[in-house]
Coordinates of C-alpha atoms in Angstrom, one line a residue:
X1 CA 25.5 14.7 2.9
X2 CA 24.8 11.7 5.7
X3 CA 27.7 9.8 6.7
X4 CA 27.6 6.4 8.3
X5 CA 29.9 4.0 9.5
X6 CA 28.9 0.6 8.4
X7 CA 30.0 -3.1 10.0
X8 CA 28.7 -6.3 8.1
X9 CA 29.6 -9.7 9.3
X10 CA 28.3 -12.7 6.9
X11 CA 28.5 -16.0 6.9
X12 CA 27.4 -18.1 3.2
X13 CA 26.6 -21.9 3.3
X14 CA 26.1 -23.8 0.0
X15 CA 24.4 -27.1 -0.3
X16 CA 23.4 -28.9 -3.7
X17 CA 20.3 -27.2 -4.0
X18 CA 19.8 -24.7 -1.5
X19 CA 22.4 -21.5 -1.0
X20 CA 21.9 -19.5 2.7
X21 CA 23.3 -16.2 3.5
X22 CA 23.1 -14.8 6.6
X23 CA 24.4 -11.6 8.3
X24 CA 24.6 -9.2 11.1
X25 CA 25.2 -5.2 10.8
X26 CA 25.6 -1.9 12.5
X27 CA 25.1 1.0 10.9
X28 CA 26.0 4.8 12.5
X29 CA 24.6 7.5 10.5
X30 CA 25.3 11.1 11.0
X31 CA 22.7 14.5 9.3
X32 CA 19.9 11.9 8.8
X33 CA 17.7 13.3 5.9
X34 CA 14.1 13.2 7.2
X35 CA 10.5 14.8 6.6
X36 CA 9.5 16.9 9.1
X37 CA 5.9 18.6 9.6
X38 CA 5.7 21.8 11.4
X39 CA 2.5 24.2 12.4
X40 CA 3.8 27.6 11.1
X41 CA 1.3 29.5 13.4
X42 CA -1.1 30.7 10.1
X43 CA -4.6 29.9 10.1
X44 CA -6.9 29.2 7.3
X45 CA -10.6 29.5 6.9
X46 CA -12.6 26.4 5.4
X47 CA -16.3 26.7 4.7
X48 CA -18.3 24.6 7.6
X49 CA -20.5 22.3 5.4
X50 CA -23.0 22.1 9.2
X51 CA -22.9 25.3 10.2
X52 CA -22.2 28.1 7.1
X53 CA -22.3 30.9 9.5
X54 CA -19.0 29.6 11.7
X55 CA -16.6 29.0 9.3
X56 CA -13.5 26.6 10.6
X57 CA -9.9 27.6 11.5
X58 CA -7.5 25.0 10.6
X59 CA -3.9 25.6 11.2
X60 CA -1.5 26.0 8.2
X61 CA 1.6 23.1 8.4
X62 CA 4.4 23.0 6.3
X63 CA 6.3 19.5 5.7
X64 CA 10.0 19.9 4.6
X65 CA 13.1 17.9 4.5
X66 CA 16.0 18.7 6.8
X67 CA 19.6 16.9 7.8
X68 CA 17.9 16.1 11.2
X69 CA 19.0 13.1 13.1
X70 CA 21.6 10.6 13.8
X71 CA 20.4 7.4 13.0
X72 CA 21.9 4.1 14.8
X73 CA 20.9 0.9 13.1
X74 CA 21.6 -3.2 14.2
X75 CA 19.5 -6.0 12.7
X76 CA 19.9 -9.4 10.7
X77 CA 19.6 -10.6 7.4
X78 CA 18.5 -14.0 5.9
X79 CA 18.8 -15.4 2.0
X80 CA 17.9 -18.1 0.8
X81 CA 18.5 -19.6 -3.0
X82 CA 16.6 -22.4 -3.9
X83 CA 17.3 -24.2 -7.2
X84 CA 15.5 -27.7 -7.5
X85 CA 16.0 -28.1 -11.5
X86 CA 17.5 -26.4 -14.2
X87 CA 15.5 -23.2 -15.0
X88 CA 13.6 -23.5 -11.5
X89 CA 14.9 -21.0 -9.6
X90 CA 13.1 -19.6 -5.7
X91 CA 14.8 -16.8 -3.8
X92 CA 13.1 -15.3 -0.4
X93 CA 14.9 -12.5 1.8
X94 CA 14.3 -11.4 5.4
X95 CA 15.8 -8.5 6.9
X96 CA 14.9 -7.0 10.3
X97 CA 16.3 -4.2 12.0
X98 CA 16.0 -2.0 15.1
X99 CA 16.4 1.7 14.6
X100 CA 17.0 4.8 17.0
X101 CA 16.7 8.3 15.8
X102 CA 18.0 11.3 17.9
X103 CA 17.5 14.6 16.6
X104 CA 15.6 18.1 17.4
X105 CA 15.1 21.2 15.7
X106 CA 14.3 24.9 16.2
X107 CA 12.5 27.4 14.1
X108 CA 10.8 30.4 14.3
X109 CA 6.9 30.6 13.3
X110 CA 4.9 33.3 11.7
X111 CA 3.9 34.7 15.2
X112 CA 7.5 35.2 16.3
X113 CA 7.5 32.3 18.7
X114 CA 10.6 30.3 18.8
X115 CA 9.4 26.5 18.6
X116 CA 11.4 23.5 19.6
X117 CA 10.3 20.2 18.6
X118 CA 11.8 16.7 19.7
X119 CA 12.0 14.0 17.2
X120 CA 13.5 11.0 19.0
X121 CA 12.0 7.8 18.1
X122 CA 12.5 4.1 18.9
X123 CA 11.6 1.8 15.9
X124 CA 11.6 -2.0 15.1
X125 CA 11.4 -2.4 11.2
X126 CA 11.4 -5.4 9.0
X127 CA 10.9 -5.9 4.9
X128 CA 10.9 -9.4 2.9
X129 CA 11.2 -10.1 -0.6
X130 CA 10.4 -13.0 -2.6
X131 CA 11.2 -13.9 -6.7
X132 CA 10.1 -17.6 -8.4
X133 CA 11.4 -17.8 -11.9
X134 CA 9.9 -21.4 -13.5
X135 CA 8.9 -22.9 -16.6
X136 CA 5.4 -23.1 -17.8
X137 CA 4.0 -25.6 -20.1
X138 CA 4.2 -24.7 -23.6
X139 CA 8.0 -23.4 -22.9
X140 CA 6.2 -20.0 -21.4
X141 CA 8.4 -18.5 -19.1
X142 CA 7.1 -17.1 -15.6
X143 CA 8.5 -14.4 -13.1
X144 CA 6.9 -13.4 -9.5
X145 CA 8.2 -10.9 -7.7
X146 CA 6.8 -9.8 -3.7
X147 CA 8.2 -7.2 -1.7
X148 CA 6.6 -6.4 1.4
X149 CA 7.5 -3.4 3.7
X150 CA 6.3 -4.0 7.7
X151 CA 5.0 -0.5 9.1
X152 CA 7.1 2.2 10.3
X153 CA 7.2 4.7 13.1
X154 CA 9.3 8.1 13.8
X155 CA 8.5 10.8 16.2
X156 CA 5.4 12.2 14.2
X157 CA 4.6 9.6 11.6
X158 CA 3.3 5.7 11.3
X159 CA 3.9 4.6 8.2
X160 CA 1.6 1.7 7.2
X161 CA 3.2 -1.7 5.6
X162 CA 3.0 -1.4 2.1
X163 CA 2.8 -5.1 -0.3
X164 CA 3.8 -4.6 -4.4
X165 CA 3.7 -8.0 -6.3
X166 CA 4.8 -8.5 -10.0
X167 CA 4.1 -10.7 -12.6
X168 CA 5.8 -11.8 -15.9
X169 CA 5.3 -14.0 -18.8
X170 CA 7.5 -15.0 -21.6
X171 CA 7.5 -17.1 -24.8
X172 CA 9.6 -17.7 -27.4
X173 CA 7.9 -17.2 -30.9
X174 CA 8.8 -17.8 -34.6
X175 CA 11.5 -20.1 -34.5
X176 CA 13.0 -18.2 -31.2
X177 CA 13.6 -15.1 -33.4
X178 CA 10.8 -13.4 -31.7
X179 CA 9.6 -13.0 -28.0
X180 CA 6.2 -12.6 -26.8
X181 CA 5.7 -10.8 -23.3
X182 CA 3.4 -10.5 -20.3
X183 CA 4.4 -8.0 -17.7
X184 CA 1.8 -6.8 -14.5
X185 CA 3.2 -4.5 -12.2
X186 CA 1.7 -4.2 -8.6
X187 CA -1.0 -7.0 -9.2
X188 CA -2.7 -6.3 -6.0
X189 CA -2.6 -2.4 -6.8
X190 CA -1.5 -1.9 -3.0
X191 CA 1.8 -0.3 -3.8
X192 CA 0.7 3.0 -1.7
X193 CA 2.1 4.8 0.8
X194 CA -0.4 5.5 3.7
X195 CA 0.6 7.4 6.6
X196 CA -0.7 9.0 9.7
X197 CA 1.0 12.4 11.1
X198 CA 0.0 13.8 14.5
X199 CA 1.3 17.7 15.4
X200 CA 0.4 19.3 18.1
X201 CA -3.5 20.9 16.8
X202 CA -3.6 18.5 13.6
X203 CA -3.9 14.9 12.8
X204 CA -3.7 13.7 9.3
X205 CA -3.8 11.2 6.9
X206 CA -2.5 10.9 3.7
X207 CA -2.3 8.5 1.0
X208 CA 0.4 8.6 -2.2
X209 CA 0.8 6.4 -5.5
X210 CA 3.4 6.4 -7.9
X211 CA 1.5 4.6 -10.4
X212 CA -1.3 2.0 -10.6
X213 CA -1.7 -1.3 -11.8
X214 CA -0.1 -1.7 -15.3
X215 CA -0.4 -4.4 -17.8
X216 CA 2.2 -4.4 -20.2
X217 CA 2.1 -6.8 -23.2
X218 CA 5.4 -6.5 -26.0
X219 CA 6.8 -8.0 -28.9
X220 CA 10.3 -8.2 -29.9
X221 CA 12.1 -9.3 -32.5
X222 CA 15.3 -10.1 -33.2
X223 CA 17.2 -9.1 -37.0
X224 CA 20.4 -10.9 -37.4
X225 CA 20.8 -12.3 -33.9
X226 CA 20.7 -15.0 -32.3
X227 CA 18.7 -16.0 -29.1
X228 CA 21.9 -15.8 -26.9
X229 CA 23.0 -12.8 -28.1
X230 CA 20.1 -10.7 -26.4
X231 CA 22.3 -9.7 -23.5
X232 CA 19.1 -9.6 -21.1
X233 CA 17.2 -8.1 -23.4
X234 CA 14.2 -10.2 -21.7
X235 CA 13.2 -8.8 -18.3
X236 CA 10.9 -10.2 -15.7
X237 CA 9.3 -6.9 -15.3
X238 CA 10.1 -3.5 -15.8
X239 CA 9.4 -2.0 -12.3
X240 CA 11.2 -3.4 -9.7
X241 CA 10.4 -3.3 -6.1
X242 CA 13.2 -1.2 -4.7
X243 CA 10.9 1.9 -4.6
X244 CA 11.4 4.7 -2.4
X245 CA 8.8 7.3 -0.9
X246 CA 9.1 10.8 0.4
X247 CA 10.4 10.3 3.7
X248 CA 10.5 6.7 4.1

């Protein structure tokens, strides 16, 4: 397990229209779960497409999780609400945060060598979301959702931003018995994780998805039951943004 000590202190102003929340934190996090990559001393021979007769030596690396670091953690946080009419509804959030990881760790490769690596790192990181829920002519319903992550850094790793942006729409249909809807996840299909790892002998770069672009379109109706009575039964979307990758 990682244990942290947590402080929050928040202030909330509301005006007519407009609701702002701001606060400040510090987080202390003890056993830090992180990704580590490390060169277990193997070689293994590739085929050189230039030169078939001098085959290539690439070093074998093995990426695993470990309890590695203590993880200190101070930043600010902005939300604002903005309602200008009934059904109109704008929310953006800012957080930024300045992060220090301390750890190191020993291990014991294939040749017998006892290898120590440091994994201190020094990181500014930031993510925003915005959500715009408004009414369409024709009493169609319409959700965006934007969550962007800034880029990342750690002792080995930069993790580049990442942008996911969802759409929904939404109508009403046979006498508000039935509803009609819309949903695109990831719009931009840019909900990837790219990220560049330097060891010692070995740079790479690798890119994961969870899933691409979907286009959803659904019908539901309703026996016996009024249109209040869904109890949220409509959704914006079905993927939200809170998404986590390995080692992020």
């Amino acid at each position: 397990p990682t244990y942290t000590n947590a402080f929050d202190l928040e202030y909330l102003k509301r005006w007519e229209k407009v609701t702002l929340t701001t606060s400040a934190y510090y987080n202390y996090s003890t056993g830090v779960f992180q990704f580590i990559t490390l060169e277990t001393g193997d070689f293994v021979e590739i085929e050189n497409p230039d030169d078939p007769d001098n085959p290539v030596f690439v070093p074998i690396q093995v990426r695993t999780p470990i309890n590695l670091a203590t993880d200190t953690r101070y930043g600010m946080e902005f939300t604002t609400i903005y309602v200008p009419k009934r059904n109109w509804r704008f929310t953006l959030n800012f957080n930024v945060f300045n992060q220090q990881l301390r750890g190191d760790y020993t291990y014991t490769n294939s040749q017998e060598e006892e290898i120590t690596q440091v994994f201190d790192a020094d990181n500014l990181a930031w993510f925003t979301r915005f959500s715009a829920k408004i009414p369409l002519p024709g009493k169609v319903d319409f959700q965006a959702n934007l969550f962007y992550r800034g880029p990342t850094e750690n002792a080995q790793s930069l993790n580049k931003g990442i942008l996911s942006t969802n759409l929904a729409f939404s109508k009403d249909v046979i006498k508000d018995k039935a509803t009609l809807s819309l949903n695109v996840s990831d719009l931009f299909n840019s909900r990837k994780r790219r990220s560049e790892t330097r060891t010692d002998n070995v740079f790479t770069y690798s890119e994961f998805q969870w899933r691409e672009r979907q286009i959803t379109l659904s019908f539901l109706y309703r026996f016996n039951q009024k249109k209040n009575q869904r109890n949220g039964n409509r959704r914006g979307n079905g993927n939200g943004e809170d998404f986590e990758f390995e080692g992020s």
